[in-house]
Amino acid sequence: MIGKGILKGMVETARNLTGSFHDPDRLTTVEYPEQKIPAKENARNFPFLIYDGDDWETGLRCVSCQICEKECPPQCIYIEKDKEKKPDFLGKMQMQPKIFDIDVSVCMGCQICVEVCPFESIRMDNDFEYAGSDRFKSLLLTKDQLAKSNKYYHSIHPTEAQETDEIRVQKREDHLAKEKAKAEKLAKAKKEAASKAALSKAETAKEE
Amino acid sequence: MTPSPGRPTEAMPQFEMHATGVEGATEGTERMEVSMGPHHPSTHGVFRMDVELEGETITKLKPVFGYLHRNHEKIAESTSYLGSMPYTDRLDYFNSMTNNWAYALSVEKLAGIEVPERAEYIRVITAELTRLQNHVSLIGFLVQDMGALGTPLMYAFRERERILDLFESLSGARMMCNYMRFGGCRCDVSADWIKQAQSVVEAFPQFLDEFEALISENEVLMARSQHVGILKPELAIDAGVAGPVLRATGVNYDLRKVDGYGIYDRFQFRVPLGDHGDVYDRYMIRVLEMRESVKILQQALAEIPNGDYVNPKAKLRGFRPPPGEAYGRIEAPKGELGFYLISDGSPKPYRYRVRPPSLINLTILEDMCLGQTIADAVIILGSIDIVLGEVDR
């Protein structure tokens, strides 16, 4: 019978129409600006710079090694090194960026900068509401706009932030152990030198 | 010399403007040259067809593309090997996972990197999920071209969205995943994610039944698509067509079976084949392929072992493969997707070439359209399944 297939299809559409009243799973859309679907934990959009503590300028993790600048496929990062150094979380003196710009009109959110960063300082944000009225200035993010606290990082990517913190704790421990070993070695060498000197002194005294 | 589009050729009769109009109208048909596109909703992107018509019948068709050319291959030759991975997402922007895989596969061949078992499983799972969402949205677009405005497409998109949600929670992005790395994947899948994927996969056959009840037996769909755009298997093989378009003609050629790349030899699945090579067969092949993909997914999700998700020896930075050449190919949802690489030992490829399935499947468009009406050309183009990001690169 011609029309049977069409009827069958119509029954299906009717089922879908009424289904959305009973089954909330079938209602798939929300009214966006008022309602928002919470972002997925891994969701990424554009990179930002993490700082520790409360002051973004002193706590900025970036040491301006410029690896992300080199690896960025669309070349949207621009870094200039500062002449003044500042201590990092291990107490070592490190470089810091004087200028750190990301042109988010060029950035494609590929996350390669995050993967190559050896200092856990650049991570992905999940904020996607970036509309601006200015064509160039509002999309060229500077250092102060990019800097966001570690707390904020914990609030958007909790699991990843936890892992990053663990890496840093490990790094600190390794550094402390290294320092300790170094200090011990130094002390031992000093001691040996002292005992050797004492021995030679004693020997010379004996000879005399 | 080819005439400029829209202008009658010398061979064509020049139209004379008659003041009376009615008297000047001839009996039967007139030849006419129509330029369809590039901004036409049925062309699936910026694509143009120069069509010569005899009445409504197509006598000549010339596909014109290149509007979306982005210099992908040359850019890749001036970027590091890792740097062109996110660009491959943007080739066939529906299927970034399979694009990533094909590129990673060819680089792994070039550098001789081994892939851990768990990573292979993750790759199969993501690739088959990609196939599901590509085919389901393609069918939605195809029936939209036939006049089913909206409804089937929205049902298809509802289902696709679930898979894209899985991709987002895994890789961070819905479409531009950038997930594969040389020697594995970028991050591990959690047990929670596998459970979510399982629930999506379990619900999928029910949706397919629903979808088939909606349109498979629809008389309008049958009348529009059966015996339309017939492709002969001989021509398909000669033209190098691959993927569902080739299998709809009855040629049993699926790289998952032929090459057995990855770990596809471990899974039980069949390759659906068509009989007539018409548009309806191409529609049906995709439905059947989705059912087989569901089978693969069920097996892969149940069997996924523990272990490394990426080869620990694979380097992220400073990657320099030894000099040589490699061609890695996979069965992408649209056909055979291959990457040909030549390395000279530097961090950048010396030559980088993509074999895009969309472009090569597009070459037989004229052969399928000759003798058909112009309304059929639209659905024939829709049934090939092209994405202009890949055709133009």
XYZ file of C-alpha atoms in Angstrom:
601
model
C 0.000 0.000 0.000
C 1.414 3.347 -0.972
C 1.610 5.707 1.951
C 2.320 3.038 4.559
C 5.927 4.163 4.931
C 4.896 7.775 5.288
C 2.312 6.859 7.915
C 4.899 4.862 9.819
C 7.177 7.878 9.796
C 4.372 10.137 10.988
C 3.728 7.825 13.935
C 7.408 8.159 14.792
C 7.308 11.963 14.709
C 4.172 11.933 16.858
C 5.917 9.680 19.338
C 8.870 12.058 19.459
C 6.617 15.068 19.868
C 4.680 13.625 22.783
C 7.771 11.924 24.186
C 9.402 15.225 24.961
C 6.585 16.029 27.379
C 7.111 12.855 29.414
C 10.798 12.119 29.137
C 13.184 14.930 30.070
C 15.914 13.060 28.143
C 14.140 13.889 24.926
C 14.266 17.610 25.646
C 17.761 18.301 24.480
C 17.943 22.065 24.193
C 18.068 24.830 26.780
C 17.373 28.531 26.368
C 20.939 29.677 26.268
C 21.631 33.035 27.867
C 19.235 32.359 30.754
C 20.007 28.670 31.121
C 23.415 27.146 30.636
C 24.538 23.565 30.388
C 27.480 23.200 32.789
C 30.776 22.825 30.959
C 32.379 19.402 30.790
C 35.324 19.062 33.103
C 37.870 18.749 30.303
C 36.311 21.442 28.136
C 38.920 23.785 26.754
C 38.835 27.020 24.889
C 41.756 29.415 25.232
C 44.906 29.317 27.346
C 45.569 31.326 30.495
C 48.550 31.781 32.826
C 48.461 30.464 36.376
C 49.783 32.328 39.380
C 50.267 31.068 42.931
C 49.229 33.089 45.960
C 47.361 36.362 45.808
C 49.572 38.657 43.768
C 49.578 37.814 40.112
C 52.822 39.604 39.355
C 54.985 37.867 41.920
C 53.193 34.540 41.776
C 53.205 34.095 38.017
C 54.624 30.666 37.228
C 55.795 31.553 33.726
C 59.585 31.834 33.413
C 59.406 33.037 29.773
C 61.282 30.034 28.396
C 59.429 30.670 25.112
C 58.830 26.988 24.384
C 55.099 27.554 23.892
C 55.854 30.442 21.569
C 57.990 28.158 19.414
C 55.621 25.185 19.434
C 52.356 27.079 18.908
C 51.132 25.958 15.458
C 49.352 29.206 14.467
C 52.030 31.355 16.195
C 49.592 33.315 18.330
C 51.843 33.771 21.405
C 54.271 36.647 21.750
C 56.727 36.757 24.665
C 59.396 39.236 25.635
C 61.752 38.484 28.521
C 62.171 40.861 31.435
C 65.685 41.800 32.521
C 64.839 41.444 36.191
C 64.607 37.981 37.653
C 62.303 36.796 40.407
C 62.382 33.738 42.654
C 60.129 30.826 41.689
C 58.389 28.367 44.036
C 61.663 26.555 44.684
C 63.436 29.755 45.609
C 65.577 29.716 42.478
C 65.973 32.947 40.577
C 64.131 32.644 37.273
C 63.353 34.821 34.295
C 59.930 36.375 33.982
C 57.989 37.648 30.991
C 57.864 41.377 30.390
C 55.262 40.941 27.676
C 53.085 37.857 27.280
C 50.384 38.267 24.650
C 47.994 35.730 23.195
C 45.995 36.726 20.173
C 42.809 34.734 20.697
C 41.533 35.687 17.270
C 44.350 33.473 15.942
C 44.459 30.844 18.706
C 42.692 27.631 17.776
C 42.643 26.102 21.251
C 44.719 23.062 20.350
C 46.316 22.744 23.804
C 49.827 22.110 22.465
C 51.214 25.006 24.553
C 49.853 23.281 27.644
C 51.433 19.971 26.745
C 54.893 21.368 26.071
C 55.066 23.733 29.078
C 57.634 22.306 31.527
C 56.693 24.732 34.338
C 52.938 23.973 34.604
C 52.255 27.635 34.015
C 49.925 27.705 31.019
C 46.608 25.875 31.106
C 43.317 25.889 29.217
C 40.360 27.975 30.248
C 36.771 26.927 29.519
C 35.319 30.409 29.197
C 33.848 30.812 25.715
C 32.012 34.129 25.957
C 34.689 36.305 24.411
C 32.650 38.673 22.267
C 34.077 42.155 22.141
C 33.276 45.355 20.348
C 36.862 46.176 19.466
C 38.281 44.179 16.616
C 41.905 44.008 17.732
C 42.354 45.160 21.315
C 39.640 43.068 22.906
C 40.961 39.869 21.355
C 44.623 40.468 22.108
C 44.935 39.237 25.676
C 47.841 40.675 27.636
C 49.675 39.309 30.663
C 47.357 40.878 33.246
C 44.243 39.564 31.476
C 45.746 36.118 31.080
C 46.879 35.706 34.675
C 44.393 33.677 36.707
C 44.811 32.155 40.129
C 45.465 28.521 40.921
C 42.158 28.613 42.812
C 40.351 29.462 39.600
C 42.150 26.577 37.884
C 40.932 24.251 40.634
C 37.391 25.484 40.128
C 37.284 24.769 36.379
C 39.407 21.610 36.027
C 39.542 20.027 39.519
C 41.111 16.684 38.547
C 43.716 18.169 36.266
C 44.563 20.890 38.799
C 45.036 18.255 41.495
C 47.438 16.351 39.245
C 49.334 19.540 38.468
C 49.649 20.333 42.170
C 50.974 16.851 42.838
C 53.597 17.295 40.128
C 54.702 20.542 41.769
C 54.824 19.002 45.230
C 56.972 16.226 43.777
C 59.213 18.780 42.116
C 59.651 20.624 45.403
C 60.470 17.412 47.222
C 62.957 16.420 44.567
C 64.498 19.848 44.766
C 64.729 19.725 48.569
C 66.238 16.221 48.454
C 68.734 17.425 45.889
C 69.602 20.452 48.004
C 69.972 18.240 51.036
C 72.193 15.781 49.169
C 74.206 18.685 47.872
C 74.553 20.176 51.324
C 75.488 16.787 52.777
C 78.025 16.230 50.066
C 79.425 19.661 50.693
C 79.554 19.079 54.429
C 81.151 15.683 53.898
C 83.737 17.152 51.576
C 84.410 19.886 54.094
C 84.740 17.368 56.860
C 87.043 15.199 54.814
C 89.108 18.172 53.876
C 89.255 19.226 57.521
C 90.261 15.764 58.695
C 92.795 15.509 55.904
C 94.192 18.850 56.870
C 94.277 17.792 60.490
C 95.993 14.523 59.515
C 98.565 16.277 57.411
C 99.080 18.770 60.186
C 99.564 15.947 62.646
C 101.961 14.249 60.227
C 103.959 17.378 59.737
C 103.997 17.829 63.501
C 105.254 14.220 63.876
C 107.948 14.729 61.307
C 109.057 17.785 63.090
C 38.626 27.734 -24.083
C 36.048 27.226 -21.386
C 33.313 29.805 -21.424
C 32.751 31.904 -18.398
C 29.949 30.507 -16.252
C 26.476 31.671 -16.979
C 27.262 32.620 -20.570
C 26.021 30.475 -23.462
C 28.770 28.718 -25.394
C 29.222 29.187 -29.109
C 27.662 25.814 -29.808
C 24.607 26.804 -27.900
C 21.827 28.688 -29.677
C 21.845 32.330 -28.789
C 18.628 33.377 -27.194
C 16.782 36.147 -28.887
C 14.684 38.484 -26.899
C 11.182 38.564 -28.294
C 8.967 41.414 -27.388
C 5.937 39.189 -27.559
C 7.442 36.489 -25.392
C 4.857 33.822 -25.904
C 5.388 33.542 -29.612
C 9.130 33.209 -29.167
C 8.879 30.290 -26.766
C 9.935 27.101 -28.500
C 8.368 23.708 -28.250
C 10.185 21.110 -26.146
C 13.313 22.096 -24.273
C 16.025 24.660 -24.367
C 19.652 24.336 -23.432
C 20.738 26.337 -20.497
C 23.832 26.710 -18.397
C 23.297 27.026 -14.675
C 25.897 27.826 -12.091
C 24.811 26.174 -8.838
C 26.587 27.543 -5.842
C 28.980 28.396 -4.334
C 26.537 29.652 -1.740
C 23.768 27.177 -2.225
C 22.371 25.286 0.763
C 22.419 21.982 -1.100
C 26.112 22.093 -1.921
C 27.224 21.335 1.643
C 29.650 24.204 1.798
C 31.276 26.500 -0.709
C 31.088 24.321 -3.778
C 29.877 25.132 -7.262
C 28.480 22.974 -10.027
C 28.508 24.311 -13.576
C 25.576 22.439 -15.029
C 24.461 22.329 -18.636
C 20.805 21.487 -18.910
C 18.573 20.270 -21.681
C 15.275 21.253 -20.149
C 15.670 19.711 -16.736
C 18.073 16.980 -17.801
C 21.753 17.328 -17.126
C 23.952 17.032 -20.183
C 27.180 18.248 -18.664
C 28.359 18.930 -15.141
C 31.585 20.453 -13.986
C 32.359 20.537 -10.261
C 34.235 23.689 -9.301
C 35.964 23.803 -5.956
C 38.821 25.523 -4.206
C 36.871 28.250 -2.447
C 37.957 26.895 0.926
C 41.598 26.291 0.007
C 43.747 26.950 3.051
C 47.144 25.724 1.910
C 47.013 22.895 4.421
C 49.775 20.781 2.880
C 52.257 23.605 2.485
C 51.574 24.900 6.002
C 52.236 21.407 7.320
C 55.589 21.403 5.548
C 56.643 24.485 7.466
C 55.381 23.283 10.855
C 56.701 20.594 13.141
C 55.173 17.115 12.906
C 53.175 17.702 16.064
C 52.163 21.176 14.920
C 50.098 19.913 11.995
C 48.075 17.548 14.184
C 45.526 20.252 15.149
C 45.317 21.293 11.493
C 44.234 17.793 10.501
C 41.151 18.301 12.688
C 40.085 20.943 10.243
C 40.295 18.798 7.122
C 37.074 16.876 7.523
C 35.707 18.796 10.451
C 33.036 16.209 11.143
C 35.561 13.478 11.801
C 38.554 14.942 13.589
C 39.293 11.705 15.440
C 39.799 9.663 12.287
C 41.833 12.449 10.693
C 44.088 12.474 13.746
C 44.415 8.735 13.611
C 45.345 8.631 9.919
C 48.033 11.268 10.437
C 49.355 9.650 13.606
C 49.426 6.283 11.825
C 51.567 7.577 8.974
C 53.993 9.326 11.336
C 54.220 6.163 13.414
C 55.024 4.223 10.259
C 57.631 6.808 9.334
C 59.365 6.805 12.705
C 58.651 3.199 13.689
C 56.803 4.050 16.906
C 54.845 1.274 18.533
C 51.406 1.920 19.969
C 50.342 0.356 23.279
C 47.344 -1.930 23.254
C 45.116 0.319 25.334
C 45.767 3.221 22.987
C 44.777 1.029 20.033
C 41.504 0.252 21.743
C 40.858 3.914 22.519
C 41.539 4.723 18.878
C 39.090 2.114 17.639
C 36.427 3.324 20.068
C 36.806 6.987 19.115
C 36.987 6.184 15.398
C 33.819 4.117 15.454
C 31.996 6.752 17.485
C 33.126 9.221 14.830
C 31.724 6.963 12.136
C 28.387 6.831 13.937
C 28.057 10.581 14.232
C 29.274 11.218 10.690
C 26.853 8.771 9.099
C 23.925 9.848 11.213
C 24.359 13.521 10.377
C 25.052 12.712 6.721
C 21.746 10.864 6.451
C 20.040 13.818 8.084
C 21.504 16.177 5.488
C 20.700 13.795 2.647
C 17.019 13.552 3.473
C 16.975 17.276 4.003
C 18.169 17.653 0.413
C 15.204 15.517 -0.619
C 12.808 17.837 1.119
C 12.451 16.401 4.616
C 13.259 19.763 6.119
C 14.429 19.578 9.650
C 12.783 16.679 11.400
C 15.095 13.761 10.509
C 18.109 16.058 10.654
C 17.208 17.248 14.133
C 16.713 13.674 15.339
C 20.104 12.867 13.869
C 21.692 15.873 15.545
C 20.172 14.951 18.881
C 21.973 11.629 18.670
C 25.153 13.156 17.332
C 25.224 15.558 20.249
C 25.534 12.660 22.697
C 28.619 11.419 20.909
C 30.063 14.924 20.724
C 29.505 15.223 24.480
C 31.603 12.099 24.893
C 34.332 13.655 22.772
C 34.182 16.851 24.775
C 34.535 15.108 28.104
C 37.408 13.042 26.712
C 39.435 15.504 24.672
C 38.090 18.890 25.685
C 36.555 19.841 22.363
C 33.446 18.686 20.583
C 34.727 18.762 17.051
C 38.348 19.904 16.961
C 39.498 17.100 19.229
C 43.261 17.076 18.544
C 43.327 13.880 20.574
C 45.772 11.431 18.970
C 49.489 11.676 19.510
C 52.360 9.810 17.886
C 52.446 6.540 19.783
C 49.052 6.779 21.457
C 46.575 9.352 22.653
C 46.850 12.608 24.557
C 45.104 11.556 27.735
C 43.676 8.421 29.237
C 40.018 7.433 29.223
C 38.478 7.031 32.662
C 36.314 4.114 33.744
C 33.499 6.614 34.063
C 33.896 7.679 30.451
C 33.767 4.083 29.283
C 30.511 3.611 31.180
C 29.053 6.724 29.556
C 30.182 5.537 26.148
C 28.628 2.153 26.797
C 25.282 3.712 27.631
C 25.410 5.840 24.465
C 26.302 2.789 22.368
C 23.604 0.641 23.985
C 20.975 3.262 23.210
C 22.086 3.706 19.629
C 20.413 0.668 17.940
C 17.079 1.805 19.352
C 17.592 5.197 17.780
C 18.516 3.549 14.482
C 15.296 1.516 14.557
C 13.396 4.711 15.202
C 15.205 6.496 12.411
C 14.607 3.681 9.959
C 10.926 3.581 10.839
C 10.895 7.293 10.138
C 12.337 7.280 6.636
C 13.631 3.941 5.326
C 10.279 2.845 3.942
C 9.129 6.329 3.097
C 7.698 6.245 -0.428
C 8.923 9.736 -1.218
C 12.473 8.821 -0.246
C 12.291 5.653 -2.338
C 10.883 7.437 -5.362
C 13.512 10.141 -5.124
C 16.529 7.933 -4.506
C 16.040 4.534 -6.124
C 17.596 4.166 -9.608
C 19.022 7.638 -9.232
C 22.703 8.370 -9.633
C 23.710 4.832 -10.445
C 27.429 4.165 -10.224
C 28.844 1.106 -11.944
C 31.398 -0.881 -9.916
C 33.889 -0.855 -12.828
C 33.852 2.922 -13.007
C 34.046 3.221 -9.231
C 37.168 1.059 -9.139
C 38.730 2.882 -12.100
C 38.149 6.255 -10.488
C 39.656 5.161 -7.192
C 36.451 5.707 -5.257
C 36.519 4.297 -1.733
C 34.355 4.019 1.311
C 30.573 3.655 1.480
C 30.168 4.989 -2.077
C 32.287 2.125 -3.411
C 30.666 -0.511 -1.229
C 27.211 0.613 -2.322
C 28.150 -0.576 -5.815
C 28.835 -4.053 -4.441
C 32.631 -3.992 -4.292
C 33.849 -5.622 -1.106
C 36.642 -3.275 -0.132
C 36.925 -2.073 3.420
C 40.367 -1.075 4.690
C 39.456 -2.300 8.149
C 39.323 -5.792 6.614
C 41.860 -5.383 3.783
C 44.615 -3.584 5.719
C 43.666 -4.701 9.189
C 45.354 -1.577 10.546
C 45.221 -1.003 14.271
C 43.535 -3.950 15.901
C 40.515 -4.328 13.633
C 41.337 -8.002 13.000
C 40.254 -8.765 16.563
C 36.664 -7.696 16.167
C 33.716 -9.543 14.701
C 31.943 -7.384 12.170
C 30.648 -7.617 8.630
C 31.037 -5.293 5.684
C 27.646 -4.313 4.263
C 27.504 -4.215 0.471
C 25.028 -2.618 -1.914
C 23.478 -4.035 -5.044
C 22.549 -1.221 -7.367
C 24.921 1.589 -6.528
C 22.142 4.161 -6.458
C 21.435 6.851 -3.883
C 19.140 4.617 -1.853
C 21.876 1.988 -1.588
C 24.297 4.617 -0.392
C 21.778 5.643 2.243
C 21.169 2.038 3.307
C 24.885 1.162 3.399
C 25.409 3.880 5.972
C 22.590 2.649 8.156
C 23.979 -0.882 8.024
C 27.519 0.347 8.661
C 26.319 2.098 11.788
C 24.862 -1.170 13.025
C 28.212 -2.886 12.444
C 30.037 -0.009 14.164
C 27.835 -0.527 17.196
C 28.975 -4.176 17.264
C 32.639 -3.150 17.104
C 32.084 -0.584 19.846
C 30.402 -3.092 22.139
C 33.319 -5.493 21.755
C 35.988 -2.817 22.131
C 34.385 -1.213 25.184
C 34.055 -4.595 26.882
C 37.586 -5.755 26.110
C 39.641 -2.596 26.667
C 42.723 -3.583 28.682
C 44.656 -1.592 31.253
C 48.034 -0.185 30.440
C 49.713 2.812 28.862
C 47.629 5.152 26.779
C 50.718 6.486 25.049
C 54.086 4.966 24.259
C 56.366 6.315 27.024
C 59.294 6.433 24.591
C 57.454 8.713 22.158
C 58.793 12.257 22.362
C 56.504 15.251 22.247
C 59.098 17.946 21.630
C 62.083 17.738 19.340
C 60.576 14.935 17.308
C 62.781 14.043 14.342
C 61.875 10.931 12.376
C 64.629 9.252 10.354
C 64.792 10.065 6.632
C 62.330 8.025 4.616
C 58.774 7.969 3.422
C 55.538 6.479 4.657
C 51.909 6.252 3.644
C 49.377 5.587 6.374
C 45.751 5.049 5.458
C 42.609 4.266 7.357
C 38.966 3.673 6.578
C 37.583 7.071 7.458
C 33.782 7.433 7.473
C 33.963 8.983 4.011
C 36.436 6.553 2.476
C 40.149 5.933 2.340
C 41.949 8.738 4.123
C 45.701 8.634 3.660
C 48.670 10.769 4.604
C 51.855 10.502 2.582
C 54.949 11.838 4.301
C 58.546 12.223 3.228
C 61.073 12.984 5.928
C 64.553 14.337 5.408
C 65.494 13.936 9.045
C 64.538 17.478 10.032
C 61.764 18.382 12.494
C 59.494 19.335 9.589
C 58.171 17.003 6.887
C 59.827 17.445 3.494
C 56.586 16.526 1.752
C 53.161 16.150 3.218
C 50.292 14.971 1.099
C 46.714 14.151 2.003
C 44.617 11.685 0.056
C 41.183 13.098 0.816
C 38.300 10.665 0.268
C 35.815 13.469 -0.368
C 37.777 14.884 -3.291
C 38.349 11.564 -5.006
C 34.755 10.464 -4.524
C 33.702 13.766 -6.048
C 35.465 13.061 -9.360
C 32.686 10.705 -10.505
C 29.947 13.230 -9.841
C 29.407 14.010 -13.532
C 29.179 10.333 -14.504
C 26.463 9.785 -11.927
C 24.511 12.904 -12.826
C 24.390 12.657 -16.645
C 20.857 12.049 -17.849
C 19.350 12.833 -14.456
C 17.369 15.904 -13.552
C 18.890 18.849 -11.760
C 16.938 18.035 -8.598
C 18.622 14.630 -8.602
C 22.073 16.197 -8.872
C 21.500 17.732 -5.474
C 20.813 14.418 -3.760
C 23.550 12.619 -5.705
C 26.009 15.174 -4.375
C 24.522 14.719 -0.920
C 24.902 10.955 -1.099
C 28.614 11.140 -1.914
C 29.165 12.766 1.460
C 31.654 15.539 0.887
C 33.075 18.035 3.311
C 34.614 21.014 1.621
C 37.254 21.438 4.270
C 38.714 18.207 3.014
C 38.049 18.667 -0.704
C 39.837 22.022 -0.839
C 42.275 21.600 2.047
